[in-house]
Each structure stands twice: as structure tokens, then as C-alpha cells.
Amino acid sequence: MTMEMPKLPQQKGIITPKIYSEADIQLEAERLSDVIQQKERWDIEMCKTIAPMTLEINNLKKEKDVFIIAHTYQTPDIIYGVADEVSDSYSLSKAARDAPQQTILFSSVRFMAETAKIVSPHKTVLHPSPDAGCSLSDGINGQDVRNLKQKYPGIPVACYINTTAEVKAECDVCVTSSNYLSICEKLPGNKLIFVPDKFMGKHLQKSLKGKKEVIIYDGECEVHAVFTGEKIKSWRKRMSIQGIELTVLSHPECDSDVLEESDIIGSSEKLIKNALELSANGKKDIMLITECGTAERIMAESDNELNLIGACVMCKHMKKTQLEDILQALKYPKPEQIIQIDQDIIDKARISLDEMFRLAE
Ligand code: 13P
Ligand code: SF4
């Protein structure tokens, strides 16, 4: 494995977990080390330091009947230690909608927790890190969409799920990285407005060329914008000199030169599924062009030999949430950790999400 991985989370000291016996801590640390599957980085001693927190979170979760959802970009201690559901943004919105529990704790960035509230307004949605934003969702507001609609009247508006509830309320349909191509193709007419990701928008323009004109906005993901097609080319060259044939997997939030150099493009969940299939079929030399969490899940979930090449980039917003924040939000939720959205915004935003579920299925 030549990929450089992010540093392990440092404890913040915002809450003191309950005291457990040595035997309980040892047992939990062994469980964590087994499920995290990175024995060098997450060794027993490291796992012992987080064991009291995972024990208490898992007990509280049962006691309070809470469903914990974590996005793939969360750290492995959250994903494998306490989460009930882990996936990409599309599957997680469905999981939030369908969970029977009346309380959902969403470990991720704000727009995902807001989406959970929109699709299940009668549930309490806890978001441990209220200031965990996203460069895409923070780069556009409802007025920006209203301006576009005024400039291009009557044209359907598709918004990426990485937007606030206020923006979703202005759109006709919401899309995610797993369905933007198929849903946008199905929209009526020969024009559409796509907000806010300009790179995904460029990919749509290319894919729908000759069928639809796509009007795009100027947003970008600060993480995926870092990658370049040139870097991929030079890695491919370097590896081929050593007789290694790389398979490049990229997230569609990357620029078009990156996507052109890629063998597989897809959501975080699709990239994981494809990487696991590749390694199971003996194609172990993989370059991942995305956030580090994807690589961490592939390493934990692969039973086969893997050679991850290159360097991933970390999303500072996604990594804001730690086990301590989850424990604190479960025990003593602060008002800002409970998602509140005006009913009229929920009602309007719900239309764009329901339309996504309808067109994606
Ligand atoms: P996914 O839906 O692919 O998980 O992407 C969400 C995201 O924010 C990627 O940066
Ligand atoms: Fe937003 Fe990019 Fe972070 Fe995803 S990786 S949450 S798009 S800033």
C-alpha cells in the first residue's frame, strides 16, 4: 500500500465517557481492531483509548432507540465502531427516510443531516457538528437559484444533493453522484439548469451533448478540485515503467481532465464496490482519485491483496465529527445539534427529493 493515509483522530476532551472494567475495554478494543482492519494504525492500544466511547455510544443508541448513520468519509472508528448504516449520499437519504427509529444521528456534514430531516420531518435528526459545512453547499443560496430561474424561465432546475434545504426548495429535482447522469437525461425539454457543481455540470454537458443544453453554476468541491489529469498521466507512466497497469477510479466532483483519464467514475459507494471487485479479480493496482475515507473503507473491507497508489485528500468538514461529538450529542444534545427547518422549506425541498427517488428507481 503506497497511499499516504490521514492522521488518526486526536481526542478533543469535550466529554468524559463512563468508566468500564479492564475486561470490557479489552474485549471492545479487540472487536474494534478486528472490524477496523488496519492493525498497524489502529492497534489494540489505540483501540483501547476509544473503547469506552464506543461502548457508551452503543449502549445509549439501544437505550434511546437511535439510528446512527455515517457517510463513508467519516473516520473508521465511527464507521465500524458505532454506525448502523454507512454509504454514499443517495443510499443514506433512503436509509434515513426508511429507518423505523424516531431519532437519527447523522455523522457527516450539515447538508446530509438536513436532507435526512427533509425526508423524515417527523423524526428528530441529530447532527453532532453543526459547523461542518461543504464548499459546494456553502457556495450557493436560494436567491442564486431564483436569479437563474429568472434569467432562464421555464427550464427545469436540477440541484446536486450537496446543497442546503433552502436551495433544494428552489429546485425541481435533486440528484446525487450516483444518479445525476440518468436523472438529468430524463428531465423534460432540451435544456436544464444544473447547480452548483461546475465539474459535474461539465460532465453532464459532455454526456448530454446533442440531446440537451446544460446551464451550469460556478461551485466546486475544494477536495476533488485538487486532482489533475496530468498527475494521473504521470502516475500511469511511472507505474507502467515498473510493469504495473493502474486502474484509476474517480469521483465525479473532479474536473473533466481527471474524468477523461479515469477508468471508472462513480459515487463513493460505487468506487468502493468496483475497487473490491477489481481486487477480487486480481487487479490489485488501483489509484483512487477522491477523499481518503473511500480508501480507508476499501482497505477495511477487502479480503484480497491491494496496492493503492497515489495520495488521497481529506475533507476537513467531514472529519470535524469525532466519537466524542457523537457521545455528547446523544447524551446532551445542544439546540444547534438538532436539525430545525421551516415547514414550508421542508415541503418544497421534499418535492425535489421525492422526484429524485422516483426517477432513480
Ligand atoms: P457521495 O454521494 O458519492 O458519497 O458524495 C458525497 C460527497 O460529498 C462527495 O464529496
Ligand atoms: Fe463537500 Fe467536497 Fe467535503 Fe464532499 S468532499 S463534503 S463535496 S467539501
mmCIF file of C-alpha atoms and ligand atoms in Angstrom:
data_model
loop_
_atom_site.group_PDB
_atom_site.id
_atom_site.type_symbol
_atom_site.label_atom_id
_atom_site.label_comp_id
_atom_site.label_asym_id
_atom_site.label_seq_id
_atom_site.Cartn_x
_atom_site.Cartn_y
_atom_site.Cartn_z
ATOM 1 C CA MET A 1 0.000 0.000 0.000
ATOM 2 C CA THR A 2 1.741 3.166 -1.133
ATOM 3 C CA MET A 3 -1.129 5.550 -0.452
ATOM 4 C CA GLU A 4 -0.488 8.140 2.240
ATOM 5 C CA MET A 5 -3.249 7.983 4.842
ATOM 6 C CA PRO A 6 -4.620 10.772 7.088
ATOM 7 C CA LYS A 7 -3.539 11.115 10.718
ATOM 8 C CA LEU A 8 -5.600 9.285 13.320
ATOM 9 C CA PRO A 9 -8.195 11.442 15.135
ATOM 10 C CA GLN A 10 -6.870 13.236 18.239
ATOM 11 C CA GLN A 11 -9.240 13.292 21.203
ATOM 12 C CA LYS A 12 -10.800 16.723 21.899
ATOM 13 C CA GLY A 13 -11.560 16.189 25.575
ATOM 14 C CA ILE A 14 -15.089 17.624 25.328
ATOM 15 C CA ILE A 15 -16.726 14.783 27.260
ATOM 16 C CA THR A 16 -15.597 12.087 29.677
ATOM 17 C CA PRO A 17 -17.078 8.681 28.877
ATOM 18 C CA LYS A 18 -18.298 6.295 31.574
ATOM 19 C CA ILE A 19 -15.747 4.094 33.292
ATOM 20 C CA TYR A 20 -15.722 0.450 32.145
ATOM 21 C CA SER A 21 -13.841 -2.555 33.553
ATOM 22 C CA GLU A 22 -10.448 -3.554 32.133
ATOM 23 C CA ALA A 23 -12.041 -6.741 30.766
ATOM 24 C CA ASP A 24 -14.825 -4.840 28.963
ATOM 25 C CA ILE A 25 -12.320 -2.427 27.461
ATOM 26 C CA GLN A 26 -10.031 -5.236 26.308
ATOM 27 C CA LEU A 27 -12.949 -7.062 24.657
ATOM 28 C CA GLU A 28 -14.232 -3.921 22.920
ATOM 29 C CA ALA A 29 -10.712 -2.965 21.766
ATOM 30 C CA GLU A 30 -10.312 -6.425 20.212
ATOM 31 C CA ARG A 31 -13.679 -6.035 18.434
ATOM 32 C CA LEU A 32 -12.696 -2.585 17.138
ATOM 33 C CA SER A 33 -9.290 -3.707 15.946
ATOM 34 C CA ASP A 34 -10.921 -6.629 14.081
ATOM 35 C CA VAL A 35 -13.586 -4.537 12.345
ATOM 36 C CA ILE A 36 -11.342 -1.559 11.512
ATOM 37 C CA GLN A 37 -8.871 -3.964 9.829
ATOM 38 C CA GLN A 38 -5.890 -1.622 9.897
ATOM 39 C CA LYS A 39 -3.920 -3.320 12.660
ATOM 40 C CA GLU A 40 -0.788 -1.203 12.216
ATOM 41 C CA ARG A 41 -2.547 2.156 12.502
ATOM 42 C CA TRP A 42 -5.433 1.128 14.764
ATOM 43 C CA ASP A 43 -3.597 -1.242 17.105
ATOM 44 C CA ILE A 44 -5.043 -2.633 20.359
ATOM 45 C CA GLU A 45 -3.597 0.235 22.446
ATOM 46 C CA MET A 46 -5.198 2.850 20.154
ATOM 47 C CA CYS A 47 -8.484 0.906 20.170
ATOM 48 C CA LYS A 48 -8.405 0.767 23.991
ATOM 49 C CA THR A 49 -8.385 4.576 24.111
ATOM 50 C CA ILE A 50 -11.635 4.790 22.130
ATOM 51 C CA ALA A 51 -13.319 1.652 23.582
ATOM 52 C CA PRO A 52 -15.086 3.469 26.491
ATOM 53 C CA MET A 53 -16.658 5.828 23.954
ATOM 54 C CA THR A 54 -17.856 3.173 21.513
ATOM 55 C CA LEU A 55 -19.208 1.113 24.442
ATOM 56 C CA GLU A 56 -21.164 4.049 25.833
ATOM 57 C CA ILE A 57 -22.422 5.231 22.417
ATOM 58 C CA ASN A 58 -23.627 1.728 21.531
ATOM 59 C CA ASN A 59 -25.405 1.397 24.887
ATOM 60 C CA LEU A 60 -27.058 4.820 24.568
ATOM 61 C CA LYS A 61 -28.069 4.055 21.000
ATOM 62 C CA LYS A 62 -30.040 0.991 22.175
ATOM 63 C CA GLU A 63 -31.430 2.712 25.253
ATOM 64 C CA LYS A 64 -32.681 5.746 23.290
ATOM 65 C CA ASP A 65 -33.548 3.813 20.096
ATOM 66 C CA VAL A 66 -31.327 5.965 17.863
ATOM 67 C CA PHE A 67 -30.238 5.027 14.321
ATOM 68 C CA ILE A 68 -26.676 6.183 13.616
ATOM 69 C CA ILE A 69 -25.889 6.982 10.000
ATOM 70 C CA ALA A 70 -22.339 7.754 8.849
ATOM 71 C CA HIS A 71 -21.069 8.882 5.472
ATOM 72 C CA THR A 72 -18.108 6.960 4.017
ATOM 73 C CA TYR A 73 -15.821 9.964 4.636
ATOM 74 C CA GLN A 74 -16.203 9.618 8.416
ATOM 75 C CA THR A 75 -13.296 8.005 10.256
ATOM 76 C CA PRO A 76 -13.118 4.175 10.699
ATOM 77 C CA ASP A 77 -13.754 4.345 14.478
ATOM 78 C CA ILE A 78 -17.175 5.889 13.704
ATOM 79 C CA ILE A 79 -17.909 3.755 10.630
ATOM 80 C CA TYR A 80 -17.044 0.390 12.144
ATOM 81 C CA GLY A 81 -17.380 1.223 15.829
ATOM 82 C CA VAL A 82 -20.856 2.758 16.134
ATOM 83 C CA ALA A 83 -22.642 3.323 12.798
ATOM 84 C CA ASP A 84 -25.726 1.315 11.778
ATOM 85 C CA GLU A 85 -25.577 2.406 8.147
ATOM 86 C CA VAL A 86 -22.627 3.615 6.049
ATOM 87 C CA SER A 87 -22.797 4.537 2.386
ATOM 88 C CA ASP A 88 -22.967 7.355 -0.182
ATOM 89 C CA SER A 89 -25.360 10.300 -0.021
ATOM 90 C CA TYR A 90 -28.102 8.647 -2.085
ATOM 91 C CA SER A 91 -28.323 5.441 -0.046
ATOM 92 C CA LEU A 92 -28.059 7.346 3.209
ATOM 93 C CA SER A 93 -31.009 9.606 2.372
ATOM 94 C CA LYS A 94 -33.065 6.486 1.690
ATOM 95 C CA ALA A 95 -31.836 4.876 4.913
ATOM 96 C CA ALA A 96 -32.866 7.993 6.860
ATOM 97 C CA ARG A 97 -36.284 8.009 5.206
ATOM 98 C CA ASP A 98 -36.887 4.299 5.859
ATOM 99 C CA ALA A 99 -35.407 3.890 9.369
ATOM 100 C CA PRO A 100 -38.114 2.880 11.871
ATOM 101 C CA GLN A 101 -36.334 4.692 14.733
ATOM 102 C CA GLN A 102 -37.729 8.094 15.690
ATOM 103 C CA THR A 103 -34.261 9.572 16.222
ATOM 104 C CA ILE A 104 -31.472 9.648 13.652
ATOM 105 C CA LEU A 105 -27.947 10.760 14.414
ATOM 106 C CA PHE A 106 -26.213 11.748 11.187
ATOM 107 C CA SER A 107 -22.424 11.714 11.369
ATOM 108 C CA SER A 108 -21.425 13.792 8.355
ATOM 109 C CA VAL A 109 -21.683 17.331 7.024
ATOM 110 C CA ARG A 110 -24.711 19.590 7.575
ATOM 111 C CA PHE A 111 -26.458 19.237 4.202
ATOM 112 C CA MET A 112 -26.731 15.452 4.636
ATOM 113 C CA ALA A 113 -28.340 15.789 8.076
ATOM 114 C CA GLU A 114 -30.707 18.433 6.652
ATOM 115 C CA THR A 115 -31.630 16.010 3.863
ATOM 116 C CA ALA A 116 -32.467 13.359 6.466
ATOM 117 C CA LYS A 117 -34.799 15.845 8.176
ATOM 118 C CA ILE A 118 -36.493 16.758 4.874
ATOM 119 C CA VAL A 119 -37.238 13.125 4.004
ATOM 120 C CA SER A 120 -38.396 12.281 7.547
ATOM 121 C CA PRO A 121 -39.706 15.517 9.086
ATOM 122 C CA HIS A 122 -41.465 13.755 11.969
ATOM 123 C CA LYS A 123 -38.139 12.326 13.234
ATOM 124 C CA THR A 124 -35.582 14.037 15.441
ATOM 125 C CA VAL A 125 -32.347 14.405 13.466
ATOM 126 C CA LEU A 126 -29.192 14.990 15.494
ATOM 127 C CA HIS A 127 -26.123 16.457 13.819
ATOM 128 C CA PRO A 128 -23.122 16.416 16.171
ATOM 129 C CA SER A 129 -21.058 19.062 14.277
ATOM 130 C CA PRO A 130 -23.322 21.970 13.280
ATOM 131 C CA ASP A 131 -20.395 23.866 11.739
ATOM 132 C CA ALA A 132 -19.394 21.007 9.412
ATOM 133 C CA GLY A 133 -20.152 22.638 6.070
ATOM 134 C CA CYS A 134 -19.194 21.839 2.477
ATOM 135 C CA SER A 135 -17.645 24.115 -0.155
ATOM 136 C CA LEU A 136 -20.397 23.145 -2.599
ATOM 137 C CA SER A 137 -23.412 23.690 -0.348
ATOM 138 C CA ASP A 138 -21.904 26.854 1.182
ATOM 139 C CA GLY A 139 -21.299 28.377 -2.270
ATOM 140 C CA ILE A 140 -24.916 28.866 -3.328
ATOM 141 C CA ASN A 141 -28.148 30.119 -1.729
ATOM 142 C CA GLY A 142 -31.832 30.248 -2.590
ATOM 143 C CA GLN A 143 -31.529 33.724 -4.157
ATOM 144 C CA ASP A 144 -28.810 32.479 -6.541
ATOM 145 C CA VAL A 145 -31.201 29.807 -7.830
ATOM 146 C CA ARG A 146 -34.092 32.298 -8.072
ATOM 147 C CA ASN A 147 -31.827 34.572 -10.169
ATOM 148 C CA LEU A 148 -31.028 31.713 -12.538
ATOM 149 C CA LYS A 149 -34.708 30.812 -12.848
ATOM 150 C CA GLN A 150 -35.491 34.438 -13.691
ATOM 151 C CA LYS A 151 -32.737 34.505 -16.327
ATOM 152 C CA TYR A 152 -33.804 31.170 -17.865
ATOM 153 C CA PRO A 153 -37.563 30.926 -17.231
ATOM 154 C CA GLY A 154 -39.340 27.600 -17.682
ATOM 155 C CA ILE A 155 -36.166 25.492 -17.704
ATOM 156 C CA PRO A 156 -36.028 22.581 -15.225
ATOM 157 C CA VAL A 157 -33.557 23.021 -12.365
ATOM 158 C CA ALA A 158 -31.591 20.037 -11.055
ATOM 159 C CA CYS A 159 -29.622 20.543 -7.886
ATOM 160 C CA TYR A 160 -26.868 18.334 -6.524
ATOM 161 C CA ILE A 161 -27.685 16.932 -3.083
ATOM 162 C CA ASN A 162 -24.702 18.931 -1.722
ATOM 163 C CA THR A 163 -26.960 21.968 -1.179
ATOM 164 C CA THR A 164 -28.890 23.478 1.722
ATOM 165 C CA ALA A 165 -32.616 22.830 2.267
ATOM 166 C CA GLU A 166 -33.269 26.398 1.070
ATOM 167 C CA VAL A 167 -31.609 25.640 -2.305
ATOM 168 C CA LYS A 168 -33.356 22.280 -2.665
ATOM 169 C CA ALA A 169 -36.659 24.102 -2.111
ATOM 170 C CA GLU A 170 -35.986 26.131 -5.302
ATOM 171 C CA CYS A 171 -35.217 23.105 -7.498
ATOM 172 C CA ASP A 172 -37.360 20.678 -9.471
ATOM 173 C CA VAL A 173 -35.244 17.632 -8.780
ATOM 174 C CA CYS A 174 -32.335 16.694 -6.611
ATOM 175 C CA VAL A 175 -29.536 14.391 -7.836
ATOM 176 C CA THR A 176 -26.521 12.662 -6.326
ATOM 177 C CA SER A 177 -23.193 11.394 -7.639
ATOM 178 C CA SER A 178 -24.837 8.010 -8.260
ATOM 179 C CA ASN A 179 -27.711 9.217 -10.467
ATOM 180 C CA TYR A 180 -27.027 12.721 -11.919
ATOM 181 C CA LEU A 181 -26.478 11.409 -15.469
ATOM 182 C CA SER A 182 -29.581 9.208 -15.682
ATOM 183 C CA ILE A 183 -31.909 11.659 -13.894
ATOM 184 C CA CYS A 184 -30.838 14.740 -15.873
ATOM 185 C CA GLU A 185 -31.274 12.820 -19.111
ATOM 186 C CA LYS A 186 -34.882 12.036 -18.116
ATOM 187 C CA LEU A 187 -35.878 15.669 -17.465
ATOM 188 C CA PRO A 188 -38.358 17.222 -19.919
ATOM 189 C CA GLY A 189 -37.209 19.596 -22.676
ATOM 190 C CA ASN A 190 -33.857 20.172 -24.320
ATOM 191 C CA LYS A 191 -32.346 22.454 -21.678
ATOM 192 C CA LEU A 192 -31.646 22.214 -17.964
ATOM 193 C CA ILE A 193 -30.032 24.241 -15.223
ATOM 194 C CA PHE A 194 -27.611 22.287 -13.022
ATOM 195 C CA VAL A 195 -26.327 23.689 -9.695
ATOM 196 C CA PRO A 196 -23.885 24.096 -8.016
ATOM 197 C CA ASP A 197 -21.009 21.765 -9.066
ATOM 198 C CA LYS A 198 -19.361 23.108 -12.238
ATOM 199 C CA PHE A 199 -17.266 19.967 -12.752
ATOM 200 C CA MET A 200 -20.233 17.616 -12.526
ATOM 201 C CA GLY A 201 -22.038 20.157 -14.720
ATOM 202 C CA LYS A 202 -19.239 19.951 -17.311
ATOM 203 C CA HIS A 203 -19.504 16.162 -17.224
ATOM 204 C CA LEU A 204 -23.253 16.488 -17.839
ATOM 205 C CA GLN A 205 -22.651 18.891 -20.734
ATOM 206 C CA LYS A 206 -20.322 16.360 -22.328
ATOM 207 C CA SER A 207 -22.563 13.357 -21.714
ATOM 208 C CA LEU A 208 -25.772 15.062 -22.892
ATOM 209 C CA LYS A 209 -24.173 16.785 -25.904
ATOM 210 C CA GLY A 210 -26.590 16.793 -28.839
ATOM 211 C CA LYS A 211 -29.514 15.948 -26.531
ATOM 212 C CA LYS A 212 -29.670 18.783 -24.019
ATOM 213 C CA GLU A 213 -28.055 22.110 -23.286
ATOM 214 C CA VAL A 214 -26.840 22.242 -19.678
ATOM 215 C CA ILE A 215 -26.554 25.640 -17.959
ATOM 216 C CA ILE A 216 -24.101 25.363 -15.095
ATOM 217 C CA TYR A 217 -23.130 27.276 -11.938
ATOM 218 C CA ASP A 218 -19.681 28.096 -10.552
ATOM 219 C CA GLY A 219 -19.401 25.848 -7.485
ATOM 220 C CA GLU A 220 -16.723 23.264 -6.737
ATOM 221 C CA CYS A 221 -15.708 20.754 -4.123
ATOM 222 C CA GLU A 222 -12.477 22.016 -2.569
ATOM 223 C CA VAL A 223 -11.294 18.417 -2.064
ATOM 224 C CA HIS A 224 -11.877 16.969 -5.528
ATOM 225 C CA ALA A 225 -10.786 20.200 -7.288
ATOM 226 C CA VAL A 226 -7.208 19.455 -6.173
ATOM 227 C CA PHE A 227 -6.712 16.486 -8.524
ATOM 228 C CA THR A 228 -5.464 16.907 -12.091
ATOM 229 C CA GLY A 229 -5.426 14.756 -15.198
ATOM 230 C CA GLU A 230 -1.698 15.487 -15.572
ATOM 231 C CA LYS A 231 -0.962 13.844 -12.208
ATOM 232 C CA ILE A 232 -2.837 10.708 -13.260
ATOM 233 C CA LYS A 233 -0.923 10.582 -16.550
ATOM 234 C CA SER A 234 2.419 10.866 -14.789
ATOM 235 C CA TRP A 235 1.482 8.134 -12.242
ATOM 236 C CA ARG A 236 0.345 5.819 -15.039
ATOM 237 C CA LYS A 237 3.669 6.388 -16.820
ATOM 238 C CA ARG A 238 5.726 5.850 -13.670
ATOM 239 C CA MET A 239 3.837 2.653 -12.844
ATOM 240 C CA SER A 240 3.962 1.240 -16.366
ATOM 241 C CA ILE A 241 7.775 1.538 -16.309
ATOM 242 C CA GLN A 242 7.589 -0.897 -13.346
ATOM 243 C CA GLY A 243 5.233 -3.161 -15.314
ATOM 244 C CA ILE A 244 2.188 -2.077 -13.269
ATOM 245 C CA GLU A 245 -1.087 -1.362 -15.047
ATOM 246 C CA LEU A 246 -3.123 1.066 -12.956
ATOM 247 C CA THR A 247 -6.921 1.170 -12.803
ATOM 248 C CA VAL A 248 -7.997 4.733 -11.991
ATOM 249 C CA LEU A 249 -11.245 5.307 -10.096
ATOM 250 C CA SER A 250 -12.535 8.874 -9.678
ATOM 251 C CA HIS A 251 -15.412 10.720 -8.071
ATOM 252 C CA PRO A 252 -17.483 12.885 -10.482
ATOM 253 C CA GLU A 253 -16.782 16.016 -8.397
ATOM 254 C CA CYS A 254 -13.372 16.062 -10.175
ATOM 255 C CA ASP A 255 -12.633 18.249 -13.187
ATOM 256 C CA SER A 256 -13.117 16.894 -16.726
ATOM 257 C CA ASP A 257 -9.375 16.318 -17.378
ATOM 258 C CA VAL A 258 -9.388 13.930 -14.378
ATOM 259 C CA LEU A 259 -12.544 12.158 -15.504
ATOM 260 C CA GLU A 260 -11.134 11.730 -19.016
ATOM 261 C CA GLU A 261 -8.093 9.949 -17.575
ATOM 262 C CA SER A 262 -10.235 7.670 -15.368
ATOM 263 C CA ASP A 263 -11.342 4.087 -15.974
ATOM 264 C CA ILE A 264 -14.274 4.234 -13.559
ATOM 265 C CA ILE A 265 -16.299 7.255 -12.403
ATOM 266 C CA GLY A 266 -18.811 6.989 -9.581
ATOM 267 C CA SER A 267 -20.161 7.796 -6.149
ATOM 268 C CA SER A 268 -18.150 6.896 -3.051
ATOM 269 C CA GLU A 269 -20.113 3.636 -2.729
ATOM 270 C CA LYS A 270 -19.692 2.724 -6.402
ATOM 271 C CA LEU A 271 -15.926 3.319 -6.210
ATOM 272 C CA ILE A 272 -15.683 1.022 -3.171
ATOM 273 C CA LYS A 273 -17.756 -1.709 -4.818
ATOM 274 C CA ASN A 274 -15.686 -1.524 -8.013
ATOM 275 C CA ALA A 275 -12.344 -1.492 -6.195
ATOM 276 C CA LEU A 276 -13.366 -4.564 -4.173
ATOM 277 C CA GLU A 277 -14.417 -6.363 -7.358
ATOM 278 C CA LEU A 278 -11.165 -5.423 -9.102
ATOM 279 C CA SER A 279 -9.027 -6.734 -6.254
ATOM 280 C CA ALA A 280 -11.112 -9.929 -6.070
ATOM 281 C CA ASN A 281 -10.354 -10.427 -9.781
ATOM 282 C CA GLY A 282 -6.617 -9.986 -9.262
ATOM 283 C CA LYS A 283 -6.443 -6.353 -10.459
ATOM 284 C CA LYS A 284 -4.840 -5.059 -7.294
ATOM 285 C CA ASP A 285 -3.119 -1.867 -8.570
ATOM 286 C CA ILE A 286 -5.672 0.847 -8.001
ATOM 287 C CA MET A 287 -5.466 4.628 -7.990
ATOM 288 C CA LEU A 288 -8.277 6.385 -6.131
ATOM 289 C CA ILE A 289 -8.998 9.999 -7.013
ATOM 290 C CA THR A 290 -11.177 11.042 -4.131
ATOM 291 C CA GLU A 291 -11.438 11.697 -0.385
ATOM 292 C CA CYS A 292 -9.381 9.466 1.953
ATOM 293 C CA GLY A 293 -12.410 7.796 3.581
ATOM 294 C CA THR A 294 -13.051 5.788 0.426
ATOM 295 C CA ALA A 295 -9.572 4.246 0.592
ATOM 296 C CA GLU A 296 -9.952 3.501 4.305
ATOM 297 C CA ARG A 297 -13.185 1.589 3.658
ATOM 298 C CA ILE A 298 -11.652 -0.346 0.769
ATOM 299 C CA MET A 299 -8.726 -1.364 2.977
ATOM 300 C CA ALA A 300 -11.049 -2.471 5.765
ATOM 301 C CA GLU A 301 -13.470 -4.342 3.530
ATOM 302 C CA SER A 302 -11.135 -6.094 1.081
ATOM 303 C CA ASP A 303 -10.106 -9.703 1.703
ATOM 304 C CA ASN A 304 -7.735 -9.570 -1.239
ATOM 305 C CA GLU A 305 -4.339 -8.109 -1.945
ATOM 306 C CA LEU A 306 -4.486 -4.390 -2.770
ATOM 307 C CA ASN A 307 -1.955 -1.869 -3.951
ATOM 308 C CA LEU A 308 -3.457 1.608 -3.536
ATOM 309 C CA ILE A 309 -1.339 4.139 -5.394
ATOM 310 C CA GLY A 310 -1.082 7.925 -5.035
ATOM 311 C CA ALA A 311 -2.396 10.235 -2.334
ATOM 312 C CA CYS A 312 -5.944 10.843 -1.192
ATOM 313 C CA VAL A 313 -7.192 14.255 0.007
ATOM 314 C CA MET A 314 -9.008 14.751 3.298
ATOM 315 C CA CYS A 315 -12.258 16.730 3.647
ATOM 316 C CA LYS A 316 -11.778 18.902 6.735
ATOM 317 C CA HIS A 317 -15.544 19.340 7.084
ATOM 318 C CA MET A 318 -16.263 15.614 7.061
ATOM 319 C CA LYS A 319 -13.509 14.983 9.611
ATOM 320 C CA LYS A 320 -14.896 17.516 12.114
ATOM 321 C CA THR A 321 -17.049 14.859 13.762
ATOM 322 C CA GLN A 322 -15.394 12.548 16.247
ATOM 323 C CA LEU A 323 -16.699 9.866 18.592
ATOM 324 C CA GLU A 324 -16.730 12.423 21.404
ATOM 325 C CA ASP A 325 -19.086 14.699 19.458
ATOM 326 C CA ILE A 326 -21.413 11.768 18.836
ATOM 327 C CA LEU A 327 -21.404 10.809 22.519
ATOM 328 C CA GLN A 328 -22.040 14.407 23.577
ATOM 329 C CA ALA A 329 -24.878 14.875 21.053
ATOM 330 C CA LEU A 330 -26.520 11.623 22.166
ATOM 331 C CA LYS A 331 -26.232 12.468 25.852
ATOM 332 C CA TYR A 332 -26.807 16.209 25.981
ATOM 333 C CA PRO A 333 -27.866 17.487 22.521
ATOM 334 C CA LYS A 334 -27.436 21.257 22.155
ATOM 335 C CA PRO A 335 -30.194 23.145 20.277
ATOM 336 C CA GLU A 336 -27.887 23.692 17.287
ATOM 337 C CA GLN A 337 -27.261 19.929 17.092
ATOM 338 C CA ILE A 338 -30.966 19.258 16.480
ATOM 339 C CA ILE A 339 -31.874 19.949 12.851
ATOM 340 C CA GLN A 340 -34.693 22.519 12.559
ATOM 341 C CA ILE A 341 -36.021 23.597 9.162
ATOM 342 C CA ASP A 342 -39.105 25.750 8.445
ATOM 343 C CA GLN A 343 -42.082 23.618 7.435
ATOM 344 C CA ASP A 344 -42.620 25.456 4.109
ATOM 345 C CA ILE A 345 -38.963 24.866 3.132
ATOM 346 C CA ILE A 346 -39.296 21.190 4.096
ATOM 347 C CA ASP A 347 -42.449 20.853 1.985
ATOM 348 C CA LYS A 348 -40.833 22.434 -1.101
ATOM 349 C CA ALA A 349 -37.458 20.675 -0.725
ATOM 350 C CA ARG A 350 -39.243 17.356 -0.218
ATOM 351 C CA ILE A 351 -40.690 17.632 -3.747
ATOM 352 C CA SER A 352 -37.195 17.717 -5.296
ATOM 353 C CA LEU A 353 -36.049 14.741 -3.188
ATOM 354 C CA ASP A 354 -39.194 12.684 -3.872
ATOM 355 C CA GLU A 355 -38.708 13.389 -7.573
ATOM 356 C CA MET A 356 -35.137 12.085 -7.248
ATOM 357 C CA PHE A 357 -36.338 8.847 -5.591
ATOM 358 C CA ARG A 358 -38.989 8.431 -8.293
ATOM 359 C CA LEU A 359 -36.597 8.971 -11.218
ATOM 360 C CA ALA A 360 -33.721 6.996 -9.682
ATOM 361 C CA GLU A 361 -35.720 3.850 -9.041
HETATM 362 P P1 13P B 1 -21.234 10.566 -2.432
HETATM 363 O O1 13P B 1 -22.690 10.697 -2.650
HETATM 364 O O2 13P B 1 -20.532 9.947 -3.598
HETATM 365 O O3 13P B 1 -20.963 9.847 -1.177
HETATM 366 O O4 13P B 1 -20.596 12.010 -2.377
HETATM 367 C C1 13P B 1 -20.876 12.974 -1.439
HETATM 368 C C2 13P B 1 -19.780 13.918 -1.305
HETATM 369 O O5 13P B 1 -19.873 14.927 -0.652
HETATM 370 C C3 13P B 1 -18.556 13.620 -2.019
HETATM 371 O O6 13P B 1 -17.625 14.609 -1.827
HETATM 372 FE FE1 SF4 B 2 -18.284 18.915 0.309
HETATM 373 FE FE2 SF4 B 2 -16.176 18.138 -1.057
HETATM 374 FE FE3 SF4 B 2 -16.265 17.697 1.545
HETATM 375 FE FE4 SF4 B 2 -17.849 16.297 -0.137
HETATM 376 S S1 SF4 B 2 -15.629 16.239 -0.016
HETATM 377 S S2 SF4 B 2 -18.457 17.266 1.786
HETATM 378 S S3 SF4 B 2 -18.296 17.876 -1.666
HETATM 379 S S4 SF4 B 2 -16.211 19.716 0.548
#
